[in-house]
JSON list of C-alpha atoms and ligand atoms in Angstrom, two decimals:
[
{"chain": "A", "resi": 1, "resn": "UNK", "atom": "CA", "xyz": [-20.11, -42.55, 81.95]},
{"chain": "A", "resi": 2, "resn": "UNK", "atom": "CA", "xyz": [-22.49, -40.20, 81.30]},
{"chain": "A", "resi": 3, "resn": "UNK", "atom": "CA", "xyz": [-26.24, -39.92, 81.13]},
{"chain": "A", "resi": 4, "resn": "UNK", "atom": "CA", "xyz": [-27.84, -38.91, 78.32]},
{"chain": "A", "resi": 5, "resn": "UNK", "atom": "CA", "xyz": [-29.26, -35.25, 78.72]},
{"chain": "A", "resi": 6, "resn": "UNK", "atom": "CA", "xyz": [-31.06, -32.55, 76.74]},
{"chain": "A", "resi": 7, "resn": "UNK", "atom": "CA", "xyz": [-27.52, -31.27, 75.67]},
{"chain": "A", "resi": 8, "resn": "UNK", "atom": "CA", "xyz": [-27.00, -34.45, 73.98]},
{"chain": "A", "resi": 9, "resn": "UNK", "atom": "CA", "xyz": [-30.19, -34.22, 71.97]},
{"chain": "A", "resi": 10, "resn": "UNK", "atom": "CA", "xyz": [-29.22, -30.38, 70.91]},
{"chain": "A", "resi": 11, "resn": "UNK", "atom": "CA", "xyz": [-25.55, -31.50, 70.06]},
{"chain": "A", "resi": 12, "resn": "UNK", "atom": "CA", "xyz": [-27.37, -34.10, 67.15]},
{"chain": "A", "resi": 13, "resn": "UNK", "atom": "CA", "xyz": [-29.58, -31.59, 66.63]},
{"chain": "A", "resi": 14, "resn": "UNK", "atom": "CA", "xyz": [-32.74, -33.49, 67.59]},
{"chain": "A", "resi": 15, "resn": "UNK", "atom": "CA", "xyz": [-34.32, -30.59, 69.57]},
{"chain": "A", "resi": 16, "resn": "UNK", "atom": "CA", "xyz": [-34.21, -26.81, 68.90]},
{"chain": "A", "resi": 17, "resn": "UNK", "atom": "CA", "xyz": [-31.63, -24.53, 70.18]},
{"chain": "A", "resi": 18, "resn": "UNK", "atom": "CA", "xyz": [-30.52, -20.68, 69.55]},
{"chain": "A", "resi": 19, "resn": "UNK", "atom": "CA", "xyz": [-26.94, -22.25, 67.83]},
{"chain": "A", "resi": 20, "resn": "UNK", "atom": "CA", "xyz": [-24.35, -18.71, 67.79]},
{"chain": "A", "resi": 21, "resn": "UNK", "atom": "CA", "xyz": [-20.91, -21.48, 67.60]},
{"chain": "A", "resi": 22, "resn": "UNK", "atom": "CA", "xyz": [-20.08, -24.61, 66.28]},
{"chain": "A", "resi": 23, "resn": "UNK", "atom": "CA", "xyz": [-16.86, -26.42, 65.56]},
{"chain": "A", "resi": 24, "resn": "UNK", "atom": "CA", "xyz": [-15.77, -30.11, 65.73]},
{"chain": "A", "resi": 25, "resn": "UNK", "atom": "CA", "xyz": [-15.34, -30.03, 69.50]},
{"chain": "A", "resi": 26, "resn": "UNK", "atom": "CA", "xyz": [-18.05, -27.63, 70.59]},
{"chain": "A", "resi": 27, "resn": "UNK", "atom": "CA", "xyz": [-21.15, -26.62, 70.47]},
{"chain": "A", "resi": 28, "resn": "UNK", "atom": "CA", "xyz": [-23.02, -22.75, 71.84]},
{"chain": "A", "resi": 29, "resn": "UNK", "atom": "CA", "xyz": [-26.69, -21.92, 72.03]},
{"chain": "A", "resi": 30, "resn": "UNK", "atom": "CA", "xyz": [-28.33, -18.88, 73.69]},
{"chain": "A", "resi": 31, "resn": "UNK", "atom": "CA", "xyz": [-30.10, -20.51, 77.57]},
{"chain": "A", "resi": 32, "resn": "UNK", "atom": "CA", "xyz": [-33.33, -20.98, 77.15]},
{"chain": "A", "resi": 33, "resn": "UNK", "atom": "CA", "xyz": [-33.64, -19.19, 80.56]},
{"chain": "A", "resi": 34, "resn": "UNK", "atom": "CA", "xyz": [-31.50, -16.20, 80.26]},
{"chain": "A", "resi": 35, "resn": "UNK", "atom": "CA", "xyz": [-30.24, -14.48, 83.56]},
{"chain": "A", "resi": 36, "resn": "UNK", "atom": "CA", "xyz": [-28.33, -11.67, 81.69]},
{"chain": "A", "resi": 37, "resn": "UNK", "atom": "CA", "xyz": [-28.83, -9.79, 78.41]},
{"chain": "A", "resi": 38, "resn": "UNK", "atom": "CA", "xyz": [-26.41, -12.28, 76.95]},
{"chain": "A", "resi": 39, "resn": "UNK", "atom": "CA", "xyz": [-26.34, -15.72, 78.07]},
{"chain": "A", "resi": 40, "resn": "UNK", "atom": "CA", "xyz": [-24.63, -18.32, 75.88]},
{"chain": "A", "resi": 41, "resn": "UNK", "atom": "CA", "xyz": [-24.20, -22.04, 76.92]},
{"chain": "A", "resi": 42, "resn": "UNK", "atom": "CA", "xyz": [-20.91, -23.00, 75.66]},
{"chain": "A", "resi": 43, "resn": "UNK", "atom": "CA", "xyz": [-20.45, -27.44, 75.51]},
{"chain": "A", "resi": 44, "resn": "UNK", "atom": "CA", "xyz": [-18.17, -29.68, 74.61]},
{"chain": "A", "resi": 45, "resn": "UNK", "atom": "CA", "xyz": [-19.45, -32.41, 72.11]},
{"chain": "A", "resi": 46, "resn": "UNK", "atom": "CA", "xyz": [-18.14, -35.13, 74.16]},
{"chain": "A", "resi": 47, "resn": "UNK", "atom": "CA", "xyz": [-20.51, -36.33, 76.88]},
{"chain": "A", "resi": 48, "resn": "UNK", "atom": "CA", "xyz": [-18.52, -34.49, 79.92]},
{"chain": "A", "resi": 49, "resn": "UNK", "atom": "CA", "xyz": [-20.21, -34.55, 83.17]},
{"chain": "A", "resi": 50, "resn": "UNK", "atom": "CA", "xyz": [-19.30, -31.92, 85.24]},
{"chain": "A", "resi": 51, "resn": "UNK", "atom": "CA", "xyz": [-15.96, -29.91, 85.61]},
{"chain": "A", "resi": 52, "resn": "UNK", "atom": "CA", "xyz": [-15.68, -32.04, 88.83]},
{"chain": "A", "resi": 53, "resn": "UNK", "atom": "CA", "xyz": [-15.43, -35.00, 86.67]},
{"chain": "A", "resi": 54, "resn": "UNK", "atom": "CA", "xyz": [-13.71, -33.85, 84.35]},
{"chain": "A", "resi": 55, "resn": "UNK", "atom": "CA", "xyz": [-10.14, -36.23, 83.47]},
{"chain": "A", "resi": 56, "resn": "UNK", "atom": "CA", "xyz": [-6.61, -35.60, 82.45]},
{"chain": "A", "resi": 57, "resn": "UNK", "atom": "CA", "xyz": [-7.10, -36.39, 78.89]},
{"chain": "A", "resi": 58, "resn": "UNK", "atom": "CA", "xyz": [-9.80, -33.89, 78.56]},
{"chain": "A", "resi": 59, "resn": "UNK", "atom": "CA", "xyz": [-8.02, -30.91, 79.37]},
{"chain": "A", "resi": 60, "resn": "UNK", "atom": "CA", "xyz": [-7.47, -29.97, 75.23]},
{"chain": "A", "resi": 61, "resn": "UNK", "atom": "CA", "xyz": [-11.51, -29.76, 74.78]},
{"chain": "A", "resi": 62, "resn": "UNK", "atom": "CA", "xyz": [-11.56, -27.96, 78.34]},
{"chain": "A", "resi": 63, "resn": "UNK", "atom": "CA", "xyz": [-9.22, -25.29, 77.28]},
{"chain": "A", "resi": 64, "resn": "UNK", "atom": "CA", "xyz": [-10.80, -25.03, 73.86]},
{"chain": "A", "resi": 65, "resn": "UNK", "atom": "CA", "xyz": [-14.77, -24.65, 75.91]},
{"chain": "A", "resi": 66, "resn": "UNK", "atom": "CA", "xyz": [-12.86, -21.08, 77.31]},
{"chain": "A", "resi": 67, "resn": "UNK", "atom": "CA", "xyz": [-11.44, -19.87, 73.66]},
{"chain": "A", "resi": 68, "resn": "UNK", "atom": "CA", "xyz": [-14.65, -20.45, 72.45]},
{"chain": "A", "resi": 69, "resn": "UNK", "atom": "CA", "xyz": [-16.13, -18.80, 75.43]},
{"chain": "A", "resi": 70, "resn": "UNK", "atom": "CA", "xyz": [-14.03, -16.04, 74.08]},
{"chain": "A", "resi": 71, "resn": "UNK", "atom": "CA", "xyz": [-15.18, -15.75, 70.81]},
{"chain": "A", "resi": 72, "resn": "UNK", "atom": "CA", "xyz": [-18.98, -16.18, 71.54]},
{"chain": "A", "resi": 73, "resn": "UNK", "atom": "CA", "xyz": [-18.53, -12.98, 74.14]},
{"chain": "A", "resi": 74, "resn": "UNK", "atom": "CA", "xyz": [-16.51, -10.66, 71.37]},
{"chain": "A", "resi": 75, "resn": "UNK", "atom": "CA", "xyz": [-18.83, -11.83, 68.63]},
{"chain": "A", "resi": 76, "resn": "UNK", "atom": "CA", "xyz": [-22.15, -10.92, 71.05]},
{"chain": "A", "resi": 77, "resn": "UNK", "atom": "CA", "xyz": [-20.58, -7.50, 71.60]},
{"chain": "A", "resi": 78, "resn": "UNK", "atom": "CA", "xyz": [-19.38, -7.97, 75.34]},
{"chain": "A", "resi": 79, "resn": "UNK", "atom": "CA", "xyz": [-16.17, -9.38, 74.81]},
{"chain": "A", "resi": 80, "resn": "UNK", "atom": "CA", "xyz": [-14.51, -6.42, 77.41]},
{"chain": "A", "resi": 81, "resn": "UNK", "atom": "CA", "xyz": [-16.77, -7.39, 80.41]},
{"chain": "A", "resi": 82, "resn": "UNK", "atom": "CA", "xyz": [-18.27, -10.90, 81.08]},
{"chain": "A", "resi": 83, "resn": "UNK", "atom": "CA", "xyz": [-18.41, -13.74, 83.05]},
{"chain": "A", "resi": 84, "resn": "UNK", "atom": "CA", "xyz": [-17.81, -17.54, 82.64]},
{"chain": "A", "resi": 85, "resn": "UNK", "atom": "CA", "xyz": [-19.74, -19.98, 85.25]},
{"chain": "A", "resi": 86, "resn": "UNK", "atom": "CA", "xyz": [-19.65, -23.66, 85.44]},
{"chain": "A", "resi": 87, "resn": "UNK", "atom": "CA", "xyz": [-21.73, -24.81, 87.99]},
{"chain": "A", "resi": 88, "resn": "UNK", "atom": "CA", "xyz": [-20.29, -28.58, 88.96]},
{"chain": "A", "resi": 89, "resn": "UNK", "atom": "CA", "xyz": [-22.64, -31.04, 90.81]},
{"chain": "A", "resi": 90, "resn": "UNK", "atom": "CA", "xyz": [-26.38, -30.54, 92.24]},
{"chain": "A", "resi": 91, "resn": "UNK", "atom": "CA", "xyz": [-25.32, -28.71, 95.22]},
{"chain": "A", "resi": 92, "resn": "UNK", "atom": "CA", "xyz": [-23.50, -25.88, 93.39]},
{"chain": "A", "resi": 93, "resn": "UNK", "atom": "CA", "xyz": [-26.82, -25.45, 91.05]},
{"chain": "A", "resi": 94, "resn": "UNK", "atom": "CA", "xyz": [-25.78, -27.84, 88.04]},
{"chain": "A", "resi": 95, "resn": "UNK", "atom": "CA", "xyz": [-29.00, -28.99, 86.74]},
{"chain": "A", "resi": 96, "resn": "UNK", "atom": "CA", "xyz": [-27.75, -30.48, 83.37]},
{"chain": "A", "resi": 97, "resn": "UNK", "atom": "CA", "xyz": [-25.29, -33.17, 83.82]},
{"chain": "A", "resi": 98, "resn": "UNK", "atom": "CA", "xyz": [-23.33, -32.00, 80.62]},
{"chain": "A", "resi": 99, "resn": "UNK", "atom": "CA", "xyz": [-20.54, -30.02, 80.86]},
{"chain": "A", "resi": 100, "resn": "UNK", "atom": "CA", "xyz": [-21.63, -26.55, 80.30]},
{"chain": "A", "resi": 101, "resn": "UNK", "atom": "CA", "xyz": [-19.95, -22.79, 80.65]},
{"chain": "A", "resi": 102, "resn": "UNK", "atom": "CA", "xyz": [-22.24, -19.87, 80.82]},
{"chain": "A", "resi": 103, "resn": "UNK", "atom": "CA", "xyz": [-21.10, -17.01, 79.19]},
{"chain": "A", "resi": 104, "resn": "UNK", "atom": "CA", "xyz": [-22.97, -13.78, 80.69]},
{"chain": "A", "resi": 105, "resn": "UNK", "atom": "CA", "xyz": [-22.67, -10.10, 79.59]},
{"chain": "A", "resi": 106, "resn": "UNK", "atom": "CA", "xyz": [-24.19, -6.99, 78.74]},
{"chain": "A", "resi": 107, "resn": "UNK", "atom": "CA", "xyz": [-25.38, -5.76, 82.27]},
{"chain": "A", "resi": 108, "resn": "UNK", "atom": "CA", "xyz": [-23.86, -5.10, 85.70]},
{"chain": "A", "resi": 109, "resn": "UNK", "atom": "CA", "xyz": [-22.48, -8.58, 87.32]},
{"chain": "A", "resi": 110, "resn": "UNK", "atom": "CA", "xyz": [-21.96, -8.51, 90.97]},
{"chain": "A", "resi": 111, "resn": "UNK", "atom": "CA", "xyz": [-19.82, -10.39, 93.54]},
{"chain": "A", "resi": 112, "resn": "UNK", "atom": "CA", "xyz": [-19.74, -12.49, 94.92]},
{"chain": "A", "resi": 113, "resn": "UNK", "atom": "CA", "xyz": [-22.50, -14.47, 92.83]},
{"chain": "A", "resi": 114, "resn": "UNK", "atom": "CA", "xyz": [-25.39, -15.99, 94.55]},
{"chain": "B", "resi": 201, "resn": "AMP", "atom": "P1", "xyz": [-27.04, -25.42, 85.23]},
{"chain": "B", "resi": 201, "resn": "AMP", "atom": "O1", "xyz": [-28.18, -25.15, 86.18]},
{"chain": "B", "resi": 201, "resn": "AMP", "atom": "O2", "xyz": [-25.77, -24.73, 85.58]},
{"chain": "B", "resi": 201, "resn": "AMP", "atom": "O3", "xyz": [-26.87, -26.91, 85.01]},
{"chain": "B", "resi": 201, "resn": "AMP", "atom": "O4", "xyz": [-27.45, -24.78, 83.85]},
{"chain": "B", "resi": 201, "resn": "AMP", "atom": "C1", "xyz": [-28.32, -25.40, 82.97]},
{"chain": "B", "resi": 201, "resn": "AMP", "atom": "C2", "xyz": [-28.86, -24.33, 82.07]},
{"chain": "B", "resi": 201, "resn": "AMP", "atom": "O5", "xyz": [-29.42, -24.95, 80.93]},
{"chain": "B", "resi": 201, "resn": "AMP", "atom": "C3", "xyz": [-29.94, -23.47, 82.69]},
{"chain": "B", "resi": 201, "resn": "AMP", "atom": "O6", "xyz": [-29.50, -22.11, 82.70]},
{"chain": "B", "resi": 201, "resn": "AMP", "atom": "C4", "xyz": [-31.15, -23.70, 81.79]},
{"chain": "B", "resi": 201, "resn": "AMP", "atom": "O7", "xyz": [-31.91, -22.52, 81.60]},
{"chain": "B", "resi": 201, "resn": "AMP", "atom": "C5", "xyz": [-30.50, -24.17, 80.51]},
{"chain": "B", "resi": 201, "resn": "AMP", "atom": "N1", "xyz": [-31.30, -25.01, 79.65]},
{"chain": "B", "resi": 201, "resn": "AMP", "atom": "C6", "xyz": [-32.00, -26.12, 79.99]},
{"chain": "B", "resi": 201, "resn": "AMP", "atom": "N2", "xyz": [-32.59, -26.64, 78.92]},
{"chain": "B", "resi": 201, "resn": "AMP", "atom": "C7", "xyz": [-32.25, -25.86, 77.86]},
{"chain": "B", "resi": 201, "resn": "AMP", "atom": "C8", "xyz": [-32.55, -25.89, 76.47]},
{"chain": "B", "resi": 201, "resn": "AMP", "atom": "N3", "xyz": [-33.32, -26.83, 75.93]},
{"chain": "B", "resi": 201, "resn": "AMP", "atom": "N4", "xyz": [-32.02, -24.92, 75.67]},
{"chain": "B", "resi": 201, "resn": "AMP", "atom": "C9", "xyz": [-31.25, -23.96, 76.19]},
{"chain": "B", "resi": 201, "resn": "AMP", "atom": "N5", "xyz": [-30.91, -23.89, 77.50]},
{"chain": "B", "resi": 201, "resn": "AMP", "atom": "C10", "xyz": [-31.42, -24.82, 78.33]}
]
């Protein structure tokens, strides 16, 4: 089960957040921390964990999380060159434990990452 984080107070809109999406299933907001000219947090609405956690009956909400990774690049103008990170578990830098992609664009993105 998962615990309740910051995500889940910005999905019920209890806290502040840059909100570019929104549908029934997910939720994106610009990171409060941004590494690239565009970074966009993309979450499901259900409390996943992690992608490491993630289960079998979850995989129409995870597919949906990279569609609307999609859209949120093309609409912010960097839909031809981007990246999509999910960072699963404390060792691998996942510091929310809320399923989250990060959409990055609009500068120069090496490899490998850090
Ligand atoms: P990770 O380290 O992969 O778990 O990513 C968590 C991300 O959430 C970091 O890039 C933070 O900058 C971002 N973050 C934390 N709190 C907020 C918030 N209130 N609004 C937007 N982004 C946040």
């Amino acid at each position: 089960m998962a615990e309740e984080t910051i995500f889940a107070k910005i999905i019920r809109k209890e806290i502040p957040a840059d909100i570019v999406y929104e549908d029934d299933r997910a939720l994106a907001f610009r990171d409060i921390s941004p590494q690239a000219p565009v970074h966009v947090l993309v979450i499901p609405k259900e409390p996943i964990v992690s992608v490491g956690e993630a289960t079998e009956d979850q995989v129409g909400v995870l597919g949906h999380l990279m569609l609307v990774a999609q859209k949120v690049a093309r609409a912010e103008g960097v839909g031809d060159a981007f990246r999509v990170v999910a960072n699963s578990g404390a060792g691998a830098g996942q510091s929310v434990f809320h399923l989250h992609l990060h959409v990055l664009g609009g500068r120069p993105l090496d490899w490998p990452p850090g």
